[in-house]
Coordinates of C-alpha atoms in Angstrom, one line a residue:
M18 CA 26.3 -23.1 12.9
K19 CA 27.7 -21.3 10.0
A20 CA 26.7 -17.9 8.6
D21 CA 27.7 -16.5 5.2
A22 CA 26.5 -13.8 2.9
L23 CA 25.6 -15.7 -0.3
S24 CA 24.3 -14.6 -3.7
P25 CA 21.6 -16.6 -5.5
R26 CA 24.4 -18.3 -7.6
Q27 CA 26.1 -19.4 -4.4
L28 CA 22.9 -20.4 -2.7
F29 CA 21.4 -22.4 -5.6
D30 CA 24.4 -23.6 -7.7
G31 CA 24.8 -27.3 -8.1
K32 CA 22.2 -30.0 -7.2
M33 CA 20.5 -28.1 -4.4
H34 CA 17.0 -28.7 -3.1
Y35 CA 15.6 -26.4 -0.4
E36 CA 12.4 -27.8 1.1
I37 CA 9.9 -25.8 3.2
P38 CA 8.3 -28.0 5.9
A39 CA 4.6 -28.6 5.7
F40 CA 4.0 -26.9 9.1
Q41 CA 5.3 -23.5 7.8
R42 CA 2.7 -20.9 6.9
P43 CA 1.7 -20.6 3.2
Y44 CA 3.0 -18.0 0.9
V45 CA 1.6 -14.6 1.9
W46 CA 3.8 -11.9 0.3
N47 CA 2.0 -9.4 -1.9
E48 CA 2.6 -6.8 -4.6
E49 CA 2.4 -3.7 -2.5
D50 CA 4.4 -4.7 0.5
Q51 CA 7.0 -7.0 -1.0
W52 CA 7.0 -7.8 -4.8
A53 CA 7.1 -4.2 -6.0
P54 CA 9.7 -3.0 -3.5
L55 CA 11.9 -6.0 -4.3
W56 CA 11.6 -5.5 -8.0
A57 CA 12.4 -1.8 -7.6
D58 CA 15.6 -2.8 -5.7
V59 CA 16.6 -5.3 -8.4
V60 CA 16.1 -2.7 -11.1
R61 CA 18.1 -0.2 -9.1
V62 CA 21.1 -2.6 -9.0
A63 CA 20.7 -3.6 -12.6
E64 CA 20.5 0.0 -13.9
S65 CA 23.5 0.9 -11.9
R66 CA 25.4 -1.9 -13.8
V67 CA 24.1 -0.6 -17.1
T68 CA 25.3 2.9 -16.5
A69 CA 28.6 1.9 -14.8
D70 CA 30.5 2.0 -18.1
G71 CA 33.4 -0.1 -16.8
R72 CA 33.5 1.6 -13.4
Q73 CA 32.3 0.3 -10.1
P74 CA 28.5 0.4 -10.0
T75 CA 27.1 3.0 -7.6
V76 CA 24.7 0.3 -6.3
P77 CA 26.7 -2.9 -6.5
H78 CA 24.2 -5.2 -4.7
H79 CA 21.1 -5.4 -2.6
F80 CA 20.7 -7.2 0.7
L81 CA 17.5 -9.3 0.9
G82 CA 17.6 -10.4 4.5
A83 CA 18.3 -13.7 6.1
V84 CA 17.5 -17.3 5.5
V85 CA 18.0 -20.0 8.1
Y86 CA 18.2 -23.6 7.0
E87 CA 19.5 -27.0 8.2
S88 CA 21.5 -29.2 5.8
K89 CA 20.8 -32.9 5.7
P90 CA 23.6 -35.5 5.4
P91 CA 24.6 -36.0 1.7
V92 CA 23.5 -39.1 -0.2
V93 CA 25.4 -40.2 -3.4
G94 CA 23.3 -39.5 -6.5
D95 CA 20.8 -37.4 -4.7
V96 CA 20.3 -33.6 -4.5
T97 CA 21.9 -31.8 -1.5
R98 CA 18.9 -31.3 0.7
H99 CA 18.2 -28.4 3.0
L100 CA 15.3 -27.8 5.4
V101 CA 14.3 -24.1 5.4
I102 CA 13.7 -23.0 9.0
D103 CA 13.2 -19.3 8.4
G104 CA 13.1 -17.1 5.3
Q105 CA 10.7 -19.2 3.3
Q106 CA 8.8 -16.2 1.9
R107 CA 11.9 -14.5 0.5
T108 CA 13.4 -17.7 -0.9
T109 CA 10.1 -18.6 -2.6
T110 CA 9.8 -15.1 -4.1
L111 CA 13.4 -15.2 -5.2
Q112 CA 12.9 -18.4 -7.1
L113 CA 9.7 -17.0 -8.7
M114 CA 11.4 -13.8 -9.7
I115 CA 14.4 -15.6 -11.3
D116 CA 12.2 -18.0 -13.2
A117 CA 10.0 -15.2 -14.5
A118 CA 13.0 -13.1 -15.6
Q119 CA 14.7 -16.0 -17.3
A120 CA 11.5 -16.8 -19.3
I121 CA 11.3 -13.2 -20.5
I122 CA 15.0 -13.0 -21.3
R123 CA 14.6 -16.2 -23.3
E124 CA 11.5 -14.8 -25.0
R125 CA 13.5 -11.8 -26.2
G126 CA 16.1 -14.1 -27.7
H127 CA 18.9 -13.8 -25.1
D128 CA 19.2 -17.6 -24.8
F129 CA 22.7 -17.8 -23.2
L130 CA 21.7 -15.4 -20.4
A131 CA 18.5 -17.3 -19.8
E132 CA 20.4 -20.6 -19.5
D133 CA 22.6 -19.1 -16.8
L134 CA 19.5 -18.2 -14.8
E135 CA 17.9 -21.6 -15.4
E136 CA 20.8 -23.2 -13.6
L137 CA 19.6 -21.4 -10.4
I138 CA 16.0 -22.8 -10.6
L139 CA 16.2 -26.3 -12.0
N140 CA 18.1 -29.5 -11.3
K141 CA 18.1 -30.7 -14.9
S142 CA 19.4 -34.3 -14.3
S143 CA 17.1 -36.9 -15.9
A144 CA 17.0 -38.6 -12.5
F145 CA 14.8 -35.8 -11.2
R146 CA 12.5 -35.4 -14.1
E147 CA 8.8 -35.0 -13.0
K148 CA 9.9 -35.1 -9.4
P149 CA 9.9 -32.3 -6.8
E150 CA 13.7 -32.5 -6.8
R151 CA 13.8 -31.0 -10.2
F152 CA 13.2 -27.7 -8.5
K153 CA 15.8 -25.9 -6.4
L154 CA 13.0 -25.1 -3.9
W155 CA 9.9 -27.1 -2.9
P156 CA 7.4 -25.0 -0.9
S157 CA 5.0 -26.0 1.9
R158 CA 2.2 -28.4 1.1
N159 CA -0.6 -25.9 0.3
D160 CA 1.6 -24.0 -2.2
R161 CA 3.2 -26.9 -4.1
S162 CA 0.7 -27.4 -7.0
A163 CA 0.7 -23.6 -7.7
F164 CA 4.5 -23.4 -7.5
A165 CA 4.9 -26.3 -9.9
Q166 CA 2.5 -24.6 -12.3
A167 CA 4.3 -21.3 -12.1
M168 CA 7.7 -22.8 -12.6
D169 CA 6.7 -25.5 -15.1
P170 CA 3.3 -24.6 -16.6
Q171 CA 1.0 -27.5 -17.6
E172 CA -2.2 -27.3 -19.7
G173 CA -5.4 -27.9 -17.9
W174 CA -4.4 -26.3 -14.6
V175 CA -7.3 -24.2 -13.3
G176 CA -7.3 -21.9 -10.3
E177 CA -5.9 -18.7 -8.8
H178 CA -3.1 -18.5 -6.3
R179 CA -0.8 -15.8 -4.8
I180 CA 2.2 -17.7 -6.1
L181 CA 0.9 -17.5 -9.6
A182 CA 0.1 -13.8 -9.2
A183 CA 3.7 -13.2 -8.0
H184 CA 5.1 -15.0 -11.1
E185 CA 2.8 -13.0 -13.3
F186 CA 3.8 -9.7 -11.6
F187 CA 7.6 -10.3 -12.1
S188 CA 7.0 -11.5 -15.7
A189 CA 5.2 -8.3 -16.5
E190 CA 7.7 -6.1 -14.8
A191 CA 10.7 -7.9 -16.4
R192 CA 9.1 -7.5 -19.9
T193 CA 8.4 -3.8 -19.3
W194 CA 11.9 -3.0 -18.1
L195 CA 13.7 -5.2 -20.6
T196 CA 11.9 -3.8 -23.6
G197 CA 12.5 -0.3 -22.5
R198 CA 9.0 1.0 -22.0
P199 CA 8.8 4.3 -20.2
D200 CA 7.3 4.4 -16.7
A201 CA 4.4 6.7 -15.6
D202 CA 6.7 9.7 -15.5
G203 CA 8.0 9.1 -19.0
N204 CA 11.5 7.8 -17.9
K205 CA 13.0 5.1 -20.0
P206 CA 15.5 2.6 -18.5
P207 CA 19.1 3.2 -19.6
G208 CA 21.1 1.2 -22.1
T209 CA 20.1 -1.1 -25.0
E210 CA 18.0 -4.2 -24.5
A211 CA 21.1 -6.4 -24.7
E212 CA 22.8 -4.4 -22.0
R213 CA 19.7 -4.5 -19.8
A214 CA 19.3 -8.3 -20.3
A215 CA 22.9 -8.9 -19.3
A216 CA 22.6 -6.6 -16.3
L217 CA 19.4 -8.2 -15.1
S218 CA 20.9 -11.7 -15.5
A219 CA 24.0 -10.7 -13.6
T220 CA 22.0 -9.0 -10.9
L221 CA 19.9 -12.0 -10.3
Q222 CA 22.9 -14.2 -10.1
D223 CA 25.4 -12.1 -8.2
G224 CA 23.9 -8.7 -7.2
L225 CA 21.6 -9.9 -4.5
F226 CA 22.7 -11.3 -1.1
L227 CA 21.2 -13.1 1.8
V228 CA 22.7 -13.9 5.1
A229 CA 22.5 -17.7 4.9
I230 CA 22.7 -19.4 8.3
N231 CA 23.2 -23.1 8.2
L232 CA 22.3 -24.9 11.5
A233 CA 23.7 -28.2 10.4
G234 CA 25.1 -30.3 13.2
H235 CA 23.6 -28.0 16.0
D236 CA 21.8 -29.9 18.8
D237 CA 18.9 -27.5 19.0
A238 CA 18.0 -25.8 15.8
Q239 CA 14.6 -24.7 17.1
L240 CA 16.3 -22.9 20.0
I241 CA 18.6 -21.0 17.6
F242 CA 15.5 -20.1 15.5
E243 CA 13.6 -18.8 18.5
T244 CA 16.6 -16.8 19.6
L245 CA 17.0 -15.2 16.2
N246 CA 13.4 -14.2 16.0
D247 CA 12.1 -13.5 19.5
R248 CA 14.9 -12.5 21.9
G249 CA 16.2 -9.1 22.6
T250 CA 15.0 -5.5 22.0
P251 CA 16.2 -4.5 18.5
L252 CA 17.7 -1.0 17.9
L253 CA 15.4 1.4 16.2
K254 CA 16.6 3.2 13.1
A255 CA 16.2 6.3 15.3
D256 CA 18.7 4.9 17.8
L257 CA 21.3 4.5 15.1
I258 CA 20.6 8.0 13.7
K259 CA 20.8 9.6 17.2
N260 CA 24.2 8.0 17.9
W261 CA 25.5 9.2 14.5
V262 CA 24.1 12.7 14.9
F263 CA 25.6 13.2 18.3
Q264 CA 29.0 11.8 17.3
H265 CA 29.0 13.8 14.1
G266 CA 28.0 17.0 16.0
E267 CA 30.9 16.6 18.4
R268 CA 33.3 16.2 15.5
V269 CA 32.2 19.5 13.9
G270 CA 32.3 21.4 17.2
A271 CA 28.6 21.7 18.0
D272 CA 27.3 21.8 21.6
A273 CA 25.8 18.3 21.5
E274 CA 25.6 18.1 25.3
R275 CA 22.4 20.2 25.3
W276 CA 20.6 18.4 22.4
P277 CA 18.7 15.9 24.6
E278 CA 16.9 18.9 26.0
T279 CA 16.5 20.8 22.8
H280 CA 16.6 19.2 19.3
W281 CA 16.2 15.6 20.6
V282 CA 13.8 16.3 23.4
D283 CA 11.1 13.6 23.9
F284 CA 12.2 11.5 21.0
D285 CA 13.0 8.7 23.5
D286 CA 9.6 8.9 25.2
D287 CA 6.9 6.3 24.9
W288 CA 4.8 8.1 22.3
W289 CA 7.6 8.3 19.8
R290 CA 8.9 4.8 20.4
A291 CA 5.4 3.1 20.5
E292 CA 4.8 0.8 17.5
I293 CA 1.9 1.4 15.3
S294 CA 0.5 -0.7 12.5
Q295 CA 1.1 0.1 8.9
G296 CA -0.4 -2.6 6.7
R297 CA 1.0 -5.9 7.8
H298 CA 3.9 -4.4 9.7
S299 CA 4.4 -2.4 12.9
R300 CA 7.1 0.2 13.4
S301 CA 7.9 2.9 15.9
R302 CA 6.5 6.4 15.3
I303 CA 9.9 7.9 15.4
D304 CA 11.2 5.5 12.6
I305 CA 8.1 6.2 10.5
F306 CA 8.5 10.0 11.0
L307 CA 12.2 9.9 10.0
Q308 CA 11.3 7.9 6.8
Y309 CA 8.6 10.4 5.9
W310 CA 10.9 13.4 6.7
L311 CA 13.6 12.0 4.5
T312 CA 11.1 11.3 1.7
M313 CA 10.0 14.9 2.0
R314 CA 13.5 16.4 2.1
L315 CA 15.0 14.2 -0.6
S316 CA 11.9 14.1 -2.9
D317 CA 12.7 10.4 -3.3
E318 CA 11.3 7.1 -2.1
V319 CA 13.1 5.9 1.0
K320 CA 13.0 2.2 1.8
T321 CA 12.5 1.3 5.5
E322 CA 15.8 -0.7 5.6
H323 CA 17.7 2.3 4.0
V324 CA 16.6 5.0 6.5
F325 CA 19.8 5.1 8.5
R326 CA 22.1 5.1 5.5
M327 CA 20.1 7.7 3.6
F328 CA 19.9 10.0 6.6
T329 CA 23.6 10.0 7.1
E330 CA 24.2 10.5 3.3
Y331 CA 21.8 13.4 3.3
A332 CA 22.7 15.0 6.6
A333 CA 26.5 14.8 6.5
P334 CA 27.0 17.5 3.8
L335 CA 24.6 19.8 5.7
M336 CA 26.3 19.4 9.0
T337 CA 29.8 20.8 8.3
D338 CA 30.1 23.1 11.3
S339 CA 28.2 24.1 14.4
T340 CA 25.9 26.6 12.7
S341 CA 24.8 24.4 9.9
T342 CA 24.3 21.5 12.2
E343 CA 22.1 23.5 14.5
Q344 CA 20.1 24.7 11.6
L345 CA 19.4 21.2 10.2
L346 CA 18.5 19.8 13.6
G347 CA 16.3 22.8 14.3
E348 CA 14.4 22.2 11.0
L349 CA 14.1 18.5 11.9
R350 CA 12.7 19.4 15.3
K351 CA 10.1 21.8 13.9
D352 CA 8.9 19.1 11.4
A353 CA 8.8 16.5 14.2
D354 CA 6.5 18.8 16.3
T355 CA 4.3 19.3 13.2
Y356 CA 4.1 15.5 12.6
R357 CA 3.2 14.9 16.3
A358 CA 0.3 17.4 16.0
F359 CA -1.3 15.7 13.0
A360 CA -3.8 13.9 15.2
Q361 CA -4.8 17.2 16.8
L362 CA -5.6 19.0 13.6
D363 CA -9.0 20.6 13.7
E364 CA -11.9 18.7 12.0
G365 CA -13.4 20.8 9.3
T366 CA -10.1 22.3 8.2
A367 CA -8.4 21.1 5.0
E368 CA -5.5 19.7 7.0
G369 CA -7.6 18.0 9.6
D370 CA -10.0 16.5 7.1
F371 CA -7.1 15.3 4.9
H372 CA -5.4 13.6 7.8
N373 CA -8.6 12.0 9.1
R374 CA -10.0 10.9 5.8
V375 CA -7.0 10.1 3.7
V376 CA -4.2 9.2 6.0
E377 CA -6.3 7.5 8.7
T378 CA -9.5 6.2 7.2
M379 CA -8.3 5.5 3.6
E380 CA -5.0 4.2 5.2
L381 CA -2.8 6.1 2.7
A382 CA 0.1 6.8 4.9
A383 CA 2.2 7.3 1.7
T384 CA 0.6 10.7 1.4
S385 CA 2.1 11.8 4.8
P386 CA 5.3 13.2 3.4
L387 CA 3.2 15.6 1.2
L388 CA 1.0 16.6 4.2
L389 CA 4.2 17.2 6.2
W390 CA 5.6 19.4 3.3
M391 CA 2.4 21.5 3.2
L392 CA 2.3 22.0 7.0
S393 CA 6.1 22.4 7.6
E394 CA 7.1 25.7 9.3
N395 CA 10.2 25.5 7.2
H396 CA 8.2 26.0 4.0
K397 CA 5.5 28.5 5.1
V398 CA 2.9 27.5 2.6
P399 CA 0.0 30.0 2.6
P400 CA -3.1 28.5 4.3
N401 CA -5.3 29.0 1.2
Q402 CA -2.7 27.2 -0.9
R403 CA -2.5 24.3 1.6
A404 CA -6.3 24.0 1.3
V405 CA -6.2 24.0 -2.5
G406 CA -3.5 21.2 -2.7
L407 CA -4.8 19.0 0.1
N408 CA -8.4 19.3 -1.1
A409 CA -7.4 18.3 -4.6
L410 CA -5.4 15.3 -3.4
E411 CA -8.3 14.2 -1.1
S412 CA -10.7 14.4 -4.0
W413 CA -8.3 12.3 -6.1
V414 CA -8.2 9.7 -3.4
I415 CA -11.9 9.6 -2.6
R416 CA -12.9 9.4 -6.3
R417 CA -10.5 6.7 -7.1
T418 CA -11.4 4.7 -4.0
L419 CA -15.1 4.8 -4.8
L420 CA -14.5 3.8 -8.4
R421 CA -12.2 1.1 -7.1
R422 CA -9.2 2.4 -9.1
T423 CA -5.7 1.2 -8.1
M424 CA -3.5 3.0 -5.7
K425 CA -0.4 1.0 -6.4
D426 CA 1.4 4.0 -7.9
I427 CA 0.8 6.3 -4.9
N428 CA 4.4 6.2 -3.6
R429 CA 5.9 7.2 -6.9
M430 CA 3.3 9.9 -7.5
M431 CA 3.9 11.5 -4.1
V432 CA 7.6 11.6 -5.0
A433 CA 6.9 13.2 -8.3
I434 CA 4.7 15.9 -6.7
L435 CA 7.4 16.6 -4.1
K436 CA 10.0 17.0 -6.8
L437 CA 7.8 19.4 -8.6
L438 CA 7.1 21.4 -5.4
D439 CA 10.8 21.7 -4.7
R440 CA 11.3 23.7 -7.9
S441 CA 8.0 25.6 -7.8
K442 CA 6.9 28.7 -5.9
V443 CA 5.7 28.1 -2.4
A444 CA 3.1 30.9 -2.9
T445 CA 1.3 28.7 -5.5
A446 CA 2.1 25.3 -4.0
G447 CA -1.5 24.2 -3.9
D448 CA -2.1 25.2 -7.5
T449 CA 1.0 23.2 -8.4
V450 CA -0.5 20.0 -6.8
R451 CA -3.9 20.5 -8.4
S452 CA -2.4 21.1 -11.8
F453 CA -0.2 18.1 -11.5
L454 CA -3.2 15.8 -10.6
A455 CA -5.3 17.3 -13.4
S456 CA -2.5 16.6 -15.9
Q457 CA -2.3 12.8 -15.2
T458 CA -3.6 10.5 -17.9
A459 CA -2.2 7.1 -17.0
D460 CA -4.7 4.6 -15.6
A461 CA -2.8 4.4 -12.3
R462 CA -2.9 8.2 -11.8
A463 CA -5.8 9.8 -13.6
W464 CA -8.1 12.0 -11.5
P465 CA -11.7 10.9 -12.2
T466 CA -13.8 13.6 -13.7
D467 CA -17.4 14.4 -12.9
D468 CA -18.4 12.6 -16.1
A469 CA -16.6 9.5 -15.0
M470 CA -18.2 9.7 -11.6
T471 CA -21.7 10.1 -12.9
T472 CA -21.3 7.4 -15.5
E473 CA -19.7 4.8 -13.3
L474 CA -20.4 5.3 -9.6
P475 CA -24.2 4.8 -9.5
T476 CA -23.7 1.1 -10.5
V477 CA -20.5 0.3 -8.6
R478 CA -21.0 -2.3 -5.9
L479 CA -19.5 -0.4 -2.9
Y480 CA -20.7 -2.3 0.2
G481 CA -18.5 -5.4 0.5
N482 CA -15.8 -4.0 -1.7
V483 CA -15.0 -0.7 0.0
R484 CA -14.4 -0.9 3.8
Q485 CA -17.3 0.2 5.9
A486 CA -15.2 2.9 7.7
R487 CA -14.4 4.4 4.3
L488 CA -18.1 4.4 3.2
R489 CA -19.0 5.9 6.6
T490 CA -16.6 8.8 6.0
V491 CA -18.1 9.4 2.5
L492 CA -21.7 9.3 3.7
A493 CA -20.9 11.5 6.7
A494 CA -19.3 14.1 4.4
V495 CA -22.4 14.0 2.2
E496 CA -24.6 14.5 5.3
Q497 CA -22.7 17.6 6.2
Q498 CA -23.0 18.9 2.6
L499 CA -26.8 18.4 2.7
R500 CA -27.2 20.5 5.8
T501 CA -28.2 24.2 5.3
E502 CA -28.0 27.2 7.6
Q503 CA -31.5 26.2 8.9
H504 CA -30.2 22.8 10.3
E505 CA -28.7 22.5 13.7
N506 CA -24.9 22.8 13.7
V507 CA -24.3 19.5 15.6
S508 CA -21.5 17.0 14.9
L509 CA -22.3 13.4 13.9
P510 CA -21.9 10.6 16.4
P511 CA -18.5 8.9 16.0
K512 CA -19.7 5.3 15.3
L513 CA -22.7 5.5 13.0
E514 CA -23.2 2.3 11.1
I515 CA -23.9 1.5 7.4
E516 CA -27.6 0.5 6.9
H517 CA -29.0 -1.0 3.7
V518 CA -32.4 0.7 3.1
M519 CA -33.5 -2.3 1.1
P520 CA -32.0 -5.1 3.3
Q521 CA -29.4 -7.6 2.1
R522 CA -31.9 -10.3 3.0
W523 CA -34.7 -8.8 1.0
H524 CA -36.4 -12.1 -0.1
A525 CA -38.8 -12.3 2.9
Y526 CA -40.6 -8.9 2.7
W527 CA -39.3 -7.3 -0.5
N528 CA -40.0 -9.9 -3.2
P529 CA -42.7 -8.6 -5.5
E530 CA -45.4 -10.6 -7.2
P531 CA -44.7 -12.2 -9.5
K532 CA -41.3 -13.3 -8.0
L533 CA -38.2 -11.9 -9.6
N534 CA -36.5 -14.2 -12.2
P535 CA -32.9 -15.2 -11.6
E536 CA -31.5 -12.4 -13.8
D537 CA -33.4 -9.7 -11.9
T538 CA -32.6 -11.3 -8.6
A539 CA -28.9 -11.1 -9.4
A540 CA -29.3 -7.5 -10.5
R541 CA -31.0 -6.6 -7.3
D542 CA -28.3 -8.3 -5.2
R543 CA -25.8 -6.0 -6.9
R544 CA -28.0 -2.9 -6.7
I545 CA -28.6 -3.1 -2.9
N546 CA -24.9 -2.6 -2.3
T547 CA -24.6 0.5 -4.4
I548 CA -24.4 4.0 -2.9
G549 CA -28.1 4.7 -3.5
N550 CA -29.2 2.1 -1.0
L551 CA -26.9 3.0 1.8
T552 CA -27.5 5.4 4.8
L553 CA -26.2 6.0 8.3
V554 CA -27.9 5.0 11.5
T555 CA -27.0 4.4 15.1
K556 CA -26.1 0.9 16.3
N557 CA -29.3 0.5 18.2
L558 CA -31.5 1.7 15.3
N559 CA -29.6 -0.6 13.0
G560 CA -30.6 -3.6 15.1
A561 CA -34.2 -2.4 15.2
L562 CA -34.4 -1.9 11.4
S563 CA -33.0 -5.3 10.7
H564 CA -34.6 -6.8 7.5
R565 CA -38.0 -5.1 8.0
P566 CA -40.3 -4.1 5.1
W567 CA -40.6 -0.4 4.2
T568 CA -44.2 0.4 5.2
D569 CA -46.2 -0.1 8.4
Q570 CA -48.8 -2.0 6.4
D571 CA -46.2 -4.6 5.3
A572 CA -44.9 -4.8 8.8
D573 CA -48.2 -5.4 10.4
G574 CA -47.9 -8.2 13.0
L575 CA -44.1 -8.0 12.9
K576 CA -42.6 -7.9 16.5
A577 CA -38.9 -8.5 15.9
G578 CA -36.6 -5.6 16.8
G579 CA -38.8 -4.3 19.6
E580 CA -41.1 -2.0 17.5
A581 CA -44.1 -4.0 16.7
G582 CA -45.9 -3.1 13.5
L583 CA -43.6 -0.3 12.3
G584 CA -41.8 -0.5 9.0
K585 CA -38.4 0.9 8.2
R586 CA -39.8 4.2 7.0
S587 CA -41.6 4.9 10.3
L588 CA -38.6 3.9 12.3
L589 CA -36.3 6.2 10.3
E590 CA -38.8 9.0 10.6
K591 CA -39.1 8.4 14.4
Y592 CA -35.5 8.1 15.3
S593 CA -33.1 9.4 12.7
L594 CA -32.1 13.1 12.7
L595 CA -29.9 12.9 9.6
V596 CA -30.8 14.7 6.4
L597 CA -29.8 11.6 4.5
S598 CA -32.6 9.6 6.1
K599 CA -35.1 12.4 6.3
D600 CA -34.9 12.8 2.5
L601 CA -35.7 9.1 2.1
V602 CA -38.7 9.3 4.4
R603 CA -40.1 12.4 2.7
T604 CA -39.7 11.4 -0.9
H605 CA -40.7 7.7 -0.6
P606 CA -43.9 7.4 1.5
Y607 CA -45.2 4.2 -0.1
A608 CA -42.4 2.1 -1.4
W609 CA -38.6 1.8 -1.7
T610 CA -37.9 0.2 -5.1
D611 CA -35.1 -0.7 -7.4
A612 CA -35.8 2.4 -9.4
A613 CA -35.6 4.5 -6.3
I614 CA -32.2 3.1 -5.5
D615 CA -30.9 3.9 -9.0
A616 CA -32.3 7.5 -8.8
R617 CA -30.8 8.1 -5.3
S618 CA -27.4 6.7 -6.5
I619 CA -27.3 9.4 -9.2
V620 CA -28.3 12.1 -6.7
L621 CA -25.7 11.0 -4.1
T622 CA -23.1 10.9 -6.8
G623 CA -23.8 14.5 -7.5
H624 CA -23.4 15.4 -3.9
I625 CA -20.1 13.5 -3.7
C626 CA -18.9 15.5 -6.7
E627 CA -19.8 18.7 -4.8
V628 CA -18.0 17.6 -1.6
W629 CA -14.9 16.6 -3.5
P630 CA -14.7 18.6 -6.7
G631 CA -12.7 17.0 -9.5
P632 CA -10.4 18.4 -12.1
P633 CA -11.6 21.6 -13.7
A634 CA -14.1 20.9 -16.4
G635 CA -12.4 20.5 -19.8
A636 CA -9.0 20.7 -18.2
E637 CA -6.2 19.8 -20.5
P638 CA -2.9 18.4 -19.2
S639 CA -0.8 21.4 -18.3
R640 CA 2.0 21.9 -20.8
S641 CA 4.4 23.2 -18.1
I642 CA 3.7 20.1 -16.0
L643 CA 4.1 17.6 -18.9
T644 CA 7.3 19.1 -20.3
Q645 CA 9.1 19.2 -17.0
K646 CA 11.2 16.0 -16.5
I647 CA 10.1 14.3 -13.2
D648 CA 12.7 11.7 -12.3
G649 CA 11.0 8.7 -10.9
P650 CA 12.4 7.1 -7.8

C-alpha cells in the first residue's frame, strides 16, 4: 500500500484510466452540498494566485479528501488501469469540473491553457478513439452514457442526469468567474480575464490535492477499505479545539485546570457529542455549534473541514494573556448556553417561532448564526429589535418557500447580513436586517412583495412540491391568525395532517356532467394541490374523509370510513374545531367547486401576507445599504 498527496496533474497525467466498478453506487453529489462548496474553494485558490503578484499565494492549495484505488498490472500499448475502491464521487466531480472549465477557457480564446487541462481528461491516442479508454475516468454502469455525453457531447442525446447537471453547473460558474461578472453583493473577481484563466488552469492542475492510496499488491484490498471507512472513533473538531485551547491557555498563564468545570463544562457530555442530521450528513452538536459560532464571530462562511484551523487563527490573537483568554472563553460559554436553549424557546415569541419554523421545519440551519447573533448575551440586542429582524427573515423564508424560489444563496446572504450588523448599531439591529432584505433585487435574494404573493401564490401547486410539514406550519399559523378574542385560546394538536377538500382522487364523486375534457381535467389536477384546497384535520378524521363527496345527498349509501351517508361537509362540521374548516362549512353548504378553490386561494394568500408581512409597500432599496461594500465570502 502506498499513499501520496497528488494533484490532478499527478493523478491523471499520462495514459491513465480510472474505472469505477459497476457495484459502486451511482453519482449522487449535488449543487448545495458539494458542487457549490467545491467551486468556492477552487475560486478561493485561484483568486489567491491572481492577487499574489509574485509572492506566495495566501491560499496555495485546497485538499479534496482521499481516493483509494488498486492499480492493475501494466500492459504494453494499453492505458494504465486503476480500479477505484473509494472516492468515486470526488474523482467523477473533479473530471467534470476540469472538463467544464477547459471548455469555457477554450471558448474565451485561451487555447494553450485549455490544452493543458485537456491532457487531464482525455487519452488522445487514436487507439482509444470511440472507446471508454479515451476518458481518464469511466464511471459506474448507470452513469456511463451521461458521463460520455457530458465529456464528449453528441447530437440526439435525450434525457436528464445529475452528471449533466453537475457539468452545466461548473460550466456556468466558470463562465461567470472567468468573464468577471460581479456576484450578488457586487464584488468582481480580481485581475484581468487572461490572469484569471491562467490562475484557474493552474489551480485545476496543481492547486488541488487528494490523498491517493494505492492498494496495488495488497492481499486484502477490501479489508483495507473497510478499515479506512468503518473502524475507530474519529476525533471531533471540538476535541482538536479543546486540546489547542487548553495548551494555549497554559502557555499564556491562564488557570486552565479549572476550565473543565467552568468554560468547558458539559461540552463532553452526550447531548453535545450526539450526532444530528443536516441534509445528507450527520455531525455532533458541538462541532455544528462551533461552526455557527465562528461564522457569527468572523462574519464569514466557515467550511466544516476548516473549523479547527479557523478557530485557532481567530482565537490566537484574542488569547494573549490570562485576562483576554478568560474573556473569550466566557463569551464562547455564554453563546453555547444560548445555542443549547434554542429548542426551549417559547412558542409564540419571535425567537421561538423562528427556530421552530425556519431552522427546524424549513430546515434552514444556515440561518442559525444570525439567530445566535440576535440572542447572544454578548450583543444585548433589544427584544423588540430581535423581533423585527427575525420576523422579517422568517417572512422572507416563508414567502420564498411558498413561491418555490431558490434558497441556494442563503449562506452568502447570512454572511452579508452579519457583516452589516457588525458595523451597525445594536439598538437598531432588527431594522438593519429588515432594510437589508427589502433592498435585495437579485432573483436569489428578493423578498417577495404582497403583489407578487397575490399574483403568483393562488395558482402555485404546493402539495407535492412543498413538504407537508412545511405546509402544515403555514396552515397552522393561518389558523392562529383567524382566531379572534372570542375563540378559545387552545393550542393545536402537534400532528395534524394535510387534507384535500376536493380529494386527489376526485373522479369517482366529483366529476360533473358533462364530464370534464382533458384540458379541464389537467387544470383541476393542478388546482386541487393549491393552497385554496388544503386544510388541517386529525389523522382519524383524515381517514374518515377519504375521497368522499361534499354533500350528504351525494354520499347517500356510502359506508366507507365508518360514517355512513355523511359527506365531507358534515364530517368537518361534526368533528373539526378549526376556523379553517368552519369557514369552509359555513360558506359552502351545497358544493365545493373549482371556483371555490380559486377564491379561497386568494383569501388564504391574504391571510398569509398578514401573518408574514413583506417588505414595506413601495419600499425602494436603501441607499445606505446599497452603497456599503459587503465583501462576499
